[in-house]
Coordinates of C-alpha atoms and ligand atoms in Angstrom, one line a residue:
M384 CA 11.7 -35.1 39.9
R385 CA 14.7 -34.9 42.1
F386 CA 12.5 -35.4 45.2
S387 CA 10.7 -38.3 43.6
I388 CA 13.9 -40.1 42.8
N389 CA 16.1 -39.2 45.8
E390 CA 13.3 -39.5 48.5
G391 CA 10.9 -41.9 46.8
I392 CA 12.4 -44.3 44.4
V393 CA 15.9 -44.8 45.9
P394 CA 14.7 -45.4 49.5
H395 CA 11.5 -47.2 48.3
D396 CA 9.3 -44.6 50.1
E397 CA 5.9 -44.9 48.4
A398 CA 4.3 -42.0 50.2
A399 CA 7.1 -39.6 49.2
L400 CA 6.9 -40.9 45.6
R401 CA 3.1 -40.2 45.5
L402 CA 3.7 -36.7 46.9
G403 CA 6.4 -36.0 44.3
V404 CA 4.2 -37.3 41.4
A405 CA 1.1 -35.3 42.7
A406 CA 3.2 -32.1 42.8
Y407 CA 4.5 -32.8 39.3
V408 CA 0.9 -33.3 38.0
A409 CA -0.3 -30.1 39.7
V410 CA 2.5 -28.0 38.2
A411 CA 1.8 -29.5 34.8
I412 CA -1.9 -28.7 35.0
A413 CA -1.2 -25.1 36.1
G414 CA 1.2 -24.8 33.2
W415 CA -1.4 -26.1 30.8
V416 CA -4.0 -23.6 31.9
L417 CA -1.5 -20.6 32.0
M418 CA -0.2 -21.5 28.6
G419 CA -3.7 -21.6 27.1
V420 CA -4.6 -18.2 28.5
L421 CA -1.3 -16.7 27.4
I422 CA -1.5 -18.0 23.9
R423 CA -5.0 -16.7 23.5
G424 CA -4.2 -13.3 24.9
L425 CA -1.1 -12.9 22.8
A426 CA -2.8 -14.1 19.7
E427 CA -5.5 -11.5 20.2
L428 CA -2.9 -8.8 20.8
G429 CA -1.0 -9.9 17.7
Q430 CA -4.1 -9.7 15.5
E431 CA -4.9 -6.2 17.0
I432 CA -1.4 -5.1 16.0
V433 CA -1.8 -6.5 12.5
L434 CA -5.2 -4.8 12.1
G435 CA -3.7 -1.5 13.3
L436 CA -0.8 -1.9 10.9
R437 CA -3.0 -2.5 7.9
R438 CA -5.2 0.5 8.8
E439 CA -2.2 2.7 9.3
L440 CA -0.7 1.6 6.0
F441 CA -3.9 2.2 4.1
G442 CA -4.6 5.5 5.7
H443 CA -1.1 6.6 4.9
L444 CA -1.4 5.5 1.3
T445 CA -4.5 7.6 0.7
S446 CA -2.6 10.6 2.0
L447 CA 0.2 10.2 -0.5
S448 CA 0.3 12.3 -3.6
L449 CA -0.3 11.3 -7.2
R450 CA 3.4 11.5 -7.7
Y451 CA 4.0 8.5 -5.4
F452 CA 1.4 6.3 -7.3
S453 CA 2.7 7.2 -10.7
E454 CA 6.2 6.2 -9.6
Q455 CA 5.4 2.9 -7.7
R456 CA 4.1 -0.3 -9.3
A457 CA 0.6 -1.2 -8.0
G458 CA 1.6 -4.7 -7.2
W459 CA 4.6 -3.5 -5.2
I460 CA 2.3 -1.5 -3.0
I461 CA -0.2 -4.4 -2.8
A462 CA 2.7 -6.7 -1.6
R463 CA 3.3 -4.3 1.3
L464 CA -0.2 -4.7 2.5
T465 CA -0.5 -8.4 1.9
S466 CA 2.6 -10.6 2.0
D467 CA 4.6 -8.2 4.2
V468 CA 1.9 -7.7 6.7
D469 CA 1.4 -11.5 6.7
A470 CA 5.0 -12.0 7.6
V471 CA 4.5 -9.7 10.6
S472 CA 1.2 -11.4 11.4
D473 CA 2.9 -14.8 11.4
V474 CA 5.5 -13.8 13.9
L475 CA 2.8 -12.1 16.1
S476 CA 0.3 -14.9 16.1
Q477 CA 2.7 -17.9 16.2
G478 CA 6.0 -16.5 17.3
L479 CA 4.8 -14.1 20.0
P480 CA 3.5 -16.8 22.4
T481 CA 6.6 -18.9 21.9
L482 CA 8.8 -15.9 22.4
V483 CA 7.1 -14.8 25.6
T484 CA 6.8 -18.2 27.2
N485 CA 10.3 -19.2 26.4
V486 CA 11.8 -15.9 27.4
V487 CA 10.2 -16.6 30.8
L488 CA 11.0 -20.3 30.8
L489 CA 14.6 -20.1 29.8
P490 CA 16.1 -18.0 32.7
A491 CA 13.9 -20.0 35.1
A492 CA 15.3 -23.3 33.8
I493 CA 18.8 -22.0 33.9
T494 CA 18.3 -20.8 37.5
A495 CA 16.8 -24.1 38.5
L496 CA 19.8 -25.9 36.8
F497 CA 22.2 -24.0 39.0
I498 CA 20.1 -24.4 42.2
N499 CA 19.9 -28.1 41.5
D500 CA 23.7 -28.4 41.3
W501 CA 25.8 -25.4 40.4
R502 CA 28.7 -27.5 39.2
L503 CA 26.6 -29.3 36.7
G504 CA 25.2 -25.9 35.6
L505 CA 28.6 -24.6 35.0
I506 CA 29.5 -27.6 32.9
A507 CA 26.4 -27.1 30.7
L508 CA 27.7 -23.6 30.0
V509 CA 30.5 -25.0 27.8
V510 CA 28.2 -24.6 24.8
L511 CA 27.6 -20.9 25.4
P512 CA 30.5 -19.5 23.3
P513 CA 29.8 -21.6 20.2
A514 CA 26.0 -20.8 20.5
T515 CA 26.7 -17.1 20.7
V516 CA 29.0 -17.2 17.6
L517 CA 26.4 -19.2 15.7
T518 CA 23.6 -16.9 16.6
R519 CA 25.5 -13.8 15.5
W520 CA 26.3 -15.5 12.2
F521 CA 22.7 -16.4 11.7
Q522 CA 21.5 -12.9 12.5
R523 CA 23.7 -11.3 9.9
R524 CA 23.1 -13.8 7.1
S525 CA 19.4 -14.3 7.7
S526 CA 18.4 -10.6 7.7
L527 CA 20.0 -10.1 4.3
A528 CA 18.4 -13.2 2.9
Q529 CA 15.0 -12.2 4.3
L530 CA 15.2 -8.8 2.7
E531 CA 15.9 -10.5 -0.6
V532 CA 12.8 -12.7 -0.1
R533 CA 10.6 -9.7 0.4
D534 CA 11.9 -8.1 -2.8
R535 CA 11.4 -11.2 -4.8
I536 CA 7.8 -11.8 -3.6
S537 CA 6.9 -8.2 -4.4
A538 CA 8.3 -8.6 -7.9
V539 CA 6.0 -11.6 -8.4
T540 CA 3.0 -9.7 -7.1
A541 CA 3.8 -6.6 -9.3
H542 CA 4.1 -8.7 -12.4
L543 CA 0.9 -10.5 -11.6
A544 CA -1.0 -7.2 -11.0
E545 CA 0.3 -5.7 -14.2
S546 CA -0.5 -8.8 -16.3
V547 CA -4.1 -8.8 -15.0
A548 CA -4.5 -5.1 -15.8
G549 CA -3.1 -5.5 -19.3
M550 CA -4.5 -8.9 -20.2
A551 CA -6.3 -7.7 -23.3
I552 CA -3.1 -6.3 -24.8
V553 CA -1.1 -9.4 -23.7
Q554 CA -3.6 -11.6 -25.6
A555 CA -4.0 -9.2 -28.6
Y556 CA -0.3 -9.4 -29.3
R557 CA 0.0 -13.1 -28.4
R558 CA 2.4 -12.3 -25.6
E559 CA 1.0 -15.0 -23.2
R560 CA 4.1 -17.1 -23.6
G561 CA 6.5 -14.1 -23.0
F562 CA 4.5 -13.0 -19.9
G563 CA 4.4 -16.6 -18.7
D564 CA 8.2 -17.0 -19.1
R565 CA 8.8 -13.7 -17.3
F566 CA 6.5 -14.9 -14.5
D567 CA 8.4 -18.2 -14.3
V568 CA 11.7 -16.3 -14.0
L569 CA 10.4 -14.1 -11.2
N570 CA 8.7 -17.1 -9.5
D571 CA 11.9 -19.1 -9.7
D572 CA 13.9 -16.2 -8.3
N573 CA 11.5 -16.1 -5.4
R574 CA 11.9 -19.8 -4.9
A575 CA 15.7 -19.5 -4.9
A576 CA 15.6 -16.5 -2.4
N577 CA 13.4 -18.5 -0.1
F578 CA 15.6 -21.5 -0.5
R579 CA 18.7 -19.5 0.4
A580 CA 17.0 -18.2 3.5
Q581 CA 15.9 -21.7 4.5
R582 CA 19.4 -23.0 3.9
I583 CA 20.7 -20.6 6.5
S584 CA 18.0 -21.8 8.9
A585 CA 18.8 -25.4 8.0
L586 CA 22.3 -24.9 9.4
F587 CA 21.3 -22.9 12.4
F588 CA 18.4 -24.9 14.0
P589 CA 20.1 -28.4 13.9
S590 CA 23.3 -26.8 15.2
I591 CA 21.5 -25.4 18.2
E592 CA 20.0 -28.8 18.8
F593 CA 23.4 -30.5 18.4
L594 CA 24.9 -28.1 21.0
G595 CA 22.1 -29.2 23.3
V596 CA 23.3 -32.8 23.0
V597 CA 26.9 -31.7 23.6
A598 CA 25.8 -30.0 26.8
T599 CA 23.9 -33.1 27.9
V600 CA 26.8 -35.4 27.2
A601 CA 29.2 -33.1 29.1
V602 CA 26.8 -33.0 32.1
L603 CA 26.4 -36.8 32.1
A604 CA 30.1 -37.5 31.7
A605 CA 31.0 -35.0 34.4
G606 CA 28.2 -36.2 36.5
A607 CA 29.7 -39.7 36.5
G608 CA 32.9 -38.3 37.9
L609 CA 31.0 -36.2 40.5
L610 CA 28.8 -39.2 41.4
P611 CA 30.3 -40.0 44.7
T612 CA 29.2 -36.6 45.9
T613 CA 26.1 -36.3 43.7
E614 CA 22.8 -38.2 44.2
I615 CA 21.3 -40.0 41.2
G616 CA 18.1 -37.9 41.5
T617 CA 20.1 -34.7 41.2
L618 CA 21.8 -35.9 38.0
A619 CA 18.4 -37.0 36.6
A620 CA 17.0 -33.6 37.5
A621 CA 20.0 -31.9 35.7
Y622 CA 19.3 -34.0 32.7
F623 CA 15.6 -33.1 32.8
L624 CA 16.4 -29.3 33.3
L625 CA 18.8 -29.3 30.4
G626 CA 15.9 -30.4 28.3
L627 CA 14.0 -27.4 29.6
V628 CA 16.9 -25.1 28.7
F629 CA 17.4 -26.4 25.2
Q630 CA 13.8 -26.9 24.1
P631 CA 13.1 -23.1 24.6
L632 CA 16.5 -22.3 23.0
Q633 CA 15.5 -24.3 19.9
Q634 CA 12.0 -22.8 19.8
L635 CA 13.5 -19.4 20.2
S636 CA 15.9 -20.0 17.4
D637 CA 12.9 -21.0 15.3
V638 CA 11.0 -17.8 16.2
Y639 CA 14.2 -15.9 15.5
G640 CA 14.0 -17.0 11.9
Q641 CA 10.4 -15.7 11.8
L642 CA 11.5 -12.5 13.5
Q643 CA 14.1 -11.9 10.9
S644 CA 11.5 -12.4 8.2
A645 CA 9.1 -10.0 9.9
S646 CA 11.7 -7.4 10.5
A647 CA 12.6 -7.5 6.8
A648 CA 8.9 -7.1 6.1
M649 CA 8.8 -4.1 8.5
V650 CA 11.7 -2.5 6.7
K651 CA 9.6 -2.6 3.5
I652 CA 6.5 -1.5 5.2
G653 CA 8.5 1.3 6.8
A654 CA 9.5 2.5 3.4
V655 CA 5.8 3.1 2.6
L656 CA 5.1 4.7 6.0
D657 CA 8.1 6.9 5.6
A658 CA 7.0 8.3 2.2
E659 CA 6.1 11.9 3.0
P660 CA 2.8 13.1 1.5
D661 CA 4.3 16.1 -0.4
I662 CA 0.8 17.6 -1.0
G663 CA -1.0 18.6 2.1
S664 CA -2.6 21.4 4.1
P665 CA -0.3 24.0 5.7
P666 CA -0.2 24.3 9.5
Q667 CA -2.7 27.2 9.4
P668 CA -4.8 26.5 6.4
R669 CA -7.3 29.0 5.0
A670 CA -10.8 27.7 4.7
P671 CA -12.0 28.2 1.1
S672 CA -15.6 28.6 2.3
R673 CA -16.7 31.1 -0.3
L674 CA -14.9 30.8 -3.6
A675 CA -15.6 33.1 -6.5
G676 CA -13.4 30.8 -8.5
E677 CA -10.8 32.9 -10.3
I678 CA -7.9 30.8 -11.3
A679 CA -4.5 32.4 -12.0
F680 CA -1.3 30.8 -13.1
D681 CA 1.6 33.0 -12.2
D682 CA 4.8 32.2 -14.1
V683 CA 4.1 28.5 -13.4
R684 CA 6.9 26.0 -14.2
F685 CA 6.5 22.3 -13.5
A686 CA 8.6 19.2 -13.8
Y687 CA 7.8 15.6 -13.4
G688 CA 11.0 14.5 -11.7
T689 CA 13.7 16.4 -13.5
K690 CA 11.9 16.8 -16.9
E691 CA 10.4 20.2 -17.0
V692 CA 7.1 20.1 -19.0
L693 CA 5.7 23.6 -18.2
H694 CA 8.0 26.5 -18.9
G695 CA 6.4 29.6 -17.4
I696 CA 2.7 29.7 -17.8
D697 CA 0.8 33.0 -17.1
L698 CA -2.9 32.6 -17.4
V699 CA -6.0 34.0 -15.7
V700 CA -9.4 32.4 -15.9
P701 CA -11.8 35.0 -14.5
A702 CA -14.4 33.8 -12.0
G703 CA -17.3 32.2 -13.8
A704 CA -15.6 32.2 -17.1
C705 CA -14.8 29.2 -19.3
T706 CA -11.3 28.7 -20.7
A707 CA -10.5 26.0 -23.2
L708 CA -7.1 24.5 -23.5
V709 CA -6.2 23.0 -26.9
G710 CA -3.0 21.9 -28.5
E711 CA -1.0 18.9 -29.6
S712 CA -0.5 15.8 -27.5
G713 CA 2.0 16.0 -24.8
G714 CA 1.9 19.8 -24.8
G715 CA 1.0 20.0 -21.1
K716 CA -2.8 20.5 -21.0
S717 CA -3.6 17.7 -18.5
T718 CA -0.6 18.8 -16.4
L719 CA -2.2 22.3 -16.1
A720 CA -5.5 20.7 -15.1
K721 CA -3.7 18.6 -12.5
L722 CA -2.1 21.6 -11.0
V723 CA -5.5 23.3 -10.5
A724 CA -6.7 20.1 -8.8
R725 CA -3.5 20.3 -6.7
F726 CA -2.4 16.8 -7.5
Y727 CA 1.0 18.4 -7.9
D728 CA 2.5 21.7 -6.8
P729 CA 4.4 23.8 -9.3
T730 CA 8.2 23.8 -9.1
H731 CA 8.2 27.5 -9.6
G732 CA 5.6 30.2 -9.5
A733 CA 2.1 29.7 -8.1
V734 CA -1.4 28.6 -9.0
R735 CA -3.8 31.0 -7.2
V736 CA -7.6 30.8 -6.8
D737 CA -9.2 34.0 -5.7
G738 CA -5.7 35.4 -5.4
V739 CA -4.6 32.8 -2.8
D740 CA -1.9 30.3 -3.4
L741 CA -3.4 26.8 -3.5
R742 CA -0.8 25.7 -1.0
E743 CA -2.3 28.0 1.6
Y744 CA -5.8 26.4 1.4
D745 CA -7.1 23.5 3.4
L746 CA -6.6 20.8 0.8
V747 CA -9.8 18.8 1.6
G748 CA -11.9 22.0 1.8
Y749 CA -10.5 23.2 -1.5
R750 CA -11.1 20.0 -3.4
R751 CA -14.7 20.0 -2.1
R752 CA -15.2 23.0 -4.4
L753 CA -13.8 21.2 -7.3
G754 CA -15.3 18.9 -10.0
V755 CA -12.8 17.0 -12.2
V756 CA -13.3 14.7 -15.1
L757 CA -9.8 13.2 -15.8
Q758 CA -8.7 12.1 -19.2
D759 CA -8.8 8.4 -18.2
P760 CA -11.9 8.3 -16.1
F761 CA -11.9 5.6 -13.4
L762 CA -15.1 4.0 -12.0
F763 CA -15.4 1.8 -9.0
T764 CA -17.1 -1.5 -8.3
G765 CA -20.8 -0.8 -7.6
T766 CA -23.6 0.6 -9.7
V767 CA -23.8 3.5 -12.1
A768 CA -25.7 5.4 -9.4
D769 CA -23.0 4.6 -6.8
N770 CA -20.4 6.0 -9.1
I771 CA -22.3 9.3 -9.7
R772 CA -23.0 9.6 -6.0
F773 CA -19.2 9.1 -5.3
A774 CA -18.8 12.9 -5.4
R775 CA -21.5 13.5 -2.8
P776 CA -22.5 10.4 -0.9
D777 CA -25.5 12.1 0.8
A778 CA -27.1 13.0 -2.5
S779 CA -30.7 11.9 -2.9
D780 CA -31.8 9.4 -5.6
D781 CA -33.6 12.3 -7.3
D782 CA -30.5 14.4 -7.4
V783 CA -28.6 11.5 -8.9
S784 CA -31.1 10.8 -11.7
E785 CA -31.6 14.5 -12.4
T786 CA -27.9 14.9 -12.8
A787 CA -27.7 11.8 -15.0
A788 CA -30.5 13.2 -17.2
M789 CA -28.7 16.5 -17.6
V790 CA -25.8 14.9 -19.4
G791 CA -27.9 12.5 -21.4
L792 CA -27.1 9.5 -19.3
D793 CA -30.8 8.7 -18.9
R794 CA -31.1 7.8 -22.6
L795 CA -28.1 5.4 -22.3
V796 CA -29.1 3.7 -19.1
R797 CA -32.6 3.0 -20.4
R798 CA -31.0 0.2 -22.4
F799 CA -29.9 -1.5 -19.1
P800 CA -32.7 -3.5 -17.5
E801 CA -31.6 -2.1 -14.1
G802 CA -31.2 1.4 -15.3
L803 CA -29.0 3.5 -13.0
E804 CA -28.6 0.4 -10.8
H805 CA -26.6 -1.3 -13.6
P806 CA -23.5 -2.9 -12.1
V807 CA -20.1 -1.4 -12.8
H808 CA -16.9 -3.4 -12.5
E809 CA -13.5 -2.2 -11.2
G810 CA -12.1 0.6 -13.3
G811 CA -15.4 0.8 -15.3
S812 CA -14.9 -2.3 -17.4
G813 CA -18.1 -3.6 -18.7
L814 CA -19.1 -0.1 -19.9
S815 CA -18.2 1.7 -23.1
A816 CA -15.7 4.5 -23.0
G817 CA -18.4 7.0 -23.8
E818 CA -20.6 5.7 -21.0
R819 CA -17.7 5.9 -18.6
Q820 CA -17.2 9.6 -19.6
L821 CA -20.8 10.5 -19.2
I822 CA -20.8 8.9 -15.7
S823 CA -17.7 10.9 -14.8
I824 CA -19.3 14.1 -16.0
A825 CA -22.4 13.4 -14.0
R826 CA -20.2 12.6 -11.0
A827 CA -18.3 15.9 -11.3
L828 CA -21.6 17.9 -11.7
L829 CA -23.3 16.3 -8.7
A830 CA -20.5 17.8 -6.5
D831 CA -21.9 21.2 -7.6
P832 CA -18.4 22.6 -7.9
R833 CA -17.2 26.2 -8.1
I834 CA -14.5 25.1 -10.4
L835 CA -15.0 22.4 -13.1
I836 CA -12.2 20.7 -15.0
L837 CA -13.1 18.6 -18.0
D838 CA -10.1 16.9 -19.5
E839 CA -11.2 15.3 -22.8
A840 CA -14.4 14.6 -21.1
T841 CA -16.4 14.1 -24.3
S842 CA -13.8 12.6 -26.6
N843 CA -15.5 9.2 -26.8
I844 CA -19.0 10.4 -26.9
D845 CA -21.0 10.3 -30.1
R846 CA -21.8 13.7 -31.7
P847 CA -25.6 13.7 -30.9
T848 CA -24.9 13.1 -27.2
E849 CA -22.1 15.5 -27.2
L850 CA -24.4 18.2 -28.7
L851 CA -26.9 17.4 -26.0
I852 CA -24.1 17.9 -23.4
E853 CA -23.0 21.1 -25.0
R854 CA -26.5 22.5 -24.9
A855 CA -26.6 21.5 -21.3
L856 CA -23.1 22.9 -20.7
D857 CA -24.4 26.4 -21.0
R858 CA -26.6 25.8 -18.1
L859 CA -24.1 23.6 -16.3
L860 CA -21.2 26.0 -16.6
A861 CA -23.2 29.1 -15.6
G862 CA -21.8 30.5 -12.4
R863 CA -18.8 28.1 -12.4
T864 CA -15.3 28.7 -13.5
S865 CA -14.4 26.0 -16.0
L866 CA -11.3 24.7 -17.7
I867 CA -12.1 22.5 -20.7
I868 CA -9.5 20.5 -22.5
A869 CA -10.5 19.1 -25.9
H870 CA -9.0 18.0 -29.2
R871 CA -12.3 18.4 -31.0
L872 CA -12.4 22.1 -31.7
S873 CA -16.2 22.0 -32.0
T874 CA -16.3 21.4 -28.3
V875 CA -14.3 24.5 -27.4
R876 CA -15.9 27.1 -29.6
R877 CA -18.2 28.2 -26.8
A878 CA -15.3 29.0 -24.4
D879 CA -14.7 32.7 -23.4
E880 CA -11.1 32.2 -24.2
I881 CA -9.2 29.6 -26.1
V882 CA -5.6 28.9 -25.1
V883 CA -3.3 27.0 -27.4
V884 CA -0.6 25.1 -25.3
K885 CA 2.4 24.0 -27.1
H886 CA 5.6 22.3 -25.7
G887 CA 4.7 23.6 -22.2
R888 CA 4.1 27.2 -23.3
I889 CA 1.1 29.3 -24.3
A890 CA 1.4 29.6 -28.1
Q891 CA -1.7 31.6 -28.8
R892 CA -4.8 32.8 -27.1
G893 CA -8.1 34.5 -27.9
A894 CA -11.6 33.9 -29.1
D895 CA -12.4 31.3 -31.7
D896 CA -13.0 33.8 -34.6
D897 CA -9.9 35.9 -33.8
L898 CA -7.7 32.8 -33.6
L899 CA -9.1 31.5 -36.9
A900 CA -8.4 34.8 -38.5
Q901 CA -4.7 34.7 -37.5
E902 CA -2.0 32.6 -39.0
G903 CA -0.9 30.3 -36.2
P904 CA -1.1 26.9 -34.5
Y905 CA -4.9 27.2 -33.9
R906 CA -5.7 27.4 -37.5
R907 CA -3.4 24.4 -38.1
L908 CA -5.3 22.5 -35.4
A909 CA -8.6 23.5 -37.0
A910 CA -7.5 22.4 -40.4
Ligands
LIG981 N1 3.2 11.2 -14.5 C1 4.1 11.7 -15.4 N2 5.4 11.5 -15.2 C2 6.3 12.0 -16.0 N3 6.0 12.7 -17.1 C3 4.7 12.9 -17.4 C4 3.7 12.4 -16.5 N4 2.5 12.8 -17.1 C5 2.8 13.5 -18.2 N5 4.1 13.5 -18.4 C6 4.8 14.2 -19.5 O1 4.4 15.6 -19.4 C7 4.2 16.1 -20.7 C8 2.8 16.8 -20.8 O2 1.8 15.8 -20.5 P1 0.3 16.1 -20.5 O3 -0.4 14.9 -20.1 O4 0.1 17.4 -19.7 O5 0.0 16.4 -22.0 P2 -1.4 16.8 -22.7 O6 -1.2 18.1 -23.3 O7 -2.5 16.6 -21.8 O8 -1.4 15.7 -23.9 P3 -2.7 14.9 -24.5 O9 -3.4 15.9 -25.5 O10 -2.1 13.8 -25.2 O11 -3.6 14.5 -23.4 C9 4.3 15.0 -21.7 O12 5.6 15.1 -22.3 C10 4.3 13.7 -20.8 O13 5.2 12.8 -21.4
LIG982 MG1 -4.0 15.2 -21.6

C-alpha cells in the first residue's frame, strides 16, 4: 500500500501502481488459501480433541464406583458430557483458528507498523497500559461469571433429568405446576448468570474497539505534525496496519470470552476426571480362575458416608451352599449383597471368597464369576433376548432361549408377538415388574456364575411362576454358592441356612424349623 501511494499514485507512475496492486492481490490470494487450509486443519484437530475428551470422560465414568453415582445427580453428570464438552468444542472449532491466525498476525502487524515508521508505532502504543488493565479486569470477572454459568446450566439439566425419570409420580400427585415453577426458577437463574457473563463481555469488547480508535486518532494527529518528514503513503500504511493490529486484538478478545467459558467447563469436567475410582484391582491382582465360592464375612463393618449400617458381621457361606438373608426393611441385607459384588469395600474387616480378601482379586475377573439380581432390576434399550445376553454377549440363541425357559420366561414371552425379540425400553419400562425380574434372573443365570446373588428377585412374581422358579432353583443353584434375600419366607425355606439381619447385625441364624421353634425375630417375621 505504501509503495502504491508513494511510488504510484503521488508521482502518477502507472506501472508502479499496477505492480503494487498486483502484489497486493497476490498476497491476498495466498492469505485466502492459507487461511482455508488452516481453518480446516484446526477444525479437524479441535473435533479430534472433543472426541477424545468425551471418550475419556465416559471411560472414566464407567470406572467409578457405585458410591459416586449414588452421590451425584444423573443430570449433573450428563451436563458434564454435553454442555460442558460443547463449550470446549465451541472454542476449539471456532476459537482455535481465530486464535492461531491472530496470534501470528498480531506480532507481524506490530512489527510491520514499526518497520513502516517507528515513531508512528510508538505513538500507537499509548493504548497499551489501559488495554492491559482492561484485560486483567475482564479475566478475573469473566472466569467467575463463567463458572457460575456452568453451575446454572447443570442445575437445569439435573432438574430436567429428574423430572423425566419421575414423571409418573409428578403427574400422580399433580405436581406439574410445582415442577414447572422450579424449572422456571432454575431456567431464570441460568439466564441471569449468562446475562452477567455477557454484560462483562459487553464492556470489554467495545472498550477494546474504542482503544483502537484512540490509537488511530493519536497516529493521525501525530502524523500531521510529522508530515513534513513523513510521506503520505507511510501515514496511509500506518493507518492500514493499525487496522491489522486492532482487528486481531478485537477477535482475540472475543475468543478470550469463549476461552473463559471453555476453561470454566474444563474445571467442571476436571472434577469428574479427578474423581478417583475407589474400587479397583490392586497392582498385583490375583486371578480368580477357579473359584470354589466360599464367602466369608469377617467382622465386617460398613458405612455409607459416616452412617454405619453394618456393625460387625461374621458369616460364612460354604462353597456350594445357599444362605438366605431375611429381616426387616433397612436392616442391611442389600448392603451385604453389594459388598459381595464388591460395589463397595467394607470400612472395617473383610469379605473373603475362598479365603482371599476381595480387594486382592482382579475386579473384572472376579465379577465374571458372579451373577447378581439387584433389588431394582435395570434393563437396557433393546430386546428381551438382548437383555438376557447382556451377561454373556457371545451366548448362542439356544442358550438364551434355554435359560429363559428355565425361569419360566418362555410362558410369558409367548404372549408377545415377537417372543424373545420383544422390544424393551430404557430401564425396562414397558414391561411388568415381574417380567423385569424374570429377565434379570435369566440374565444372571446365563453368566453361569460360581456365586449367585438374588436380592428380592422374585418379590413381584406371581406364586405359580415363583413355584416354577423354585423348582428350577434346585437345579440352578446346584454347584453354586448363593445368597438369597427375600421377604416372603416361603422363598427362603429351601436355604441351607437362614440368617436374620436386624439393624446391621445378625440377630438369629439356623435352619427354618429350628428358627421357627425358637422365640425370636424369625418367628415374628413368619407370623
Ligand atoms: N446408597 C446409600 N447411601 C446411604 N445410605 C444407604 C444407601 N443404601 C442404603 N442405605 C441405608 O443403609 C441401610 C441398609 O440398607 P439396605 O438396602 O441394606 O437394607 P435392606 O435390608 O436391603 O432393606 P430392604 O428389605 O428394604 O431392601 C438403610 O438404613 C439405608 O437407609
Ligand atoms: Mg434391600
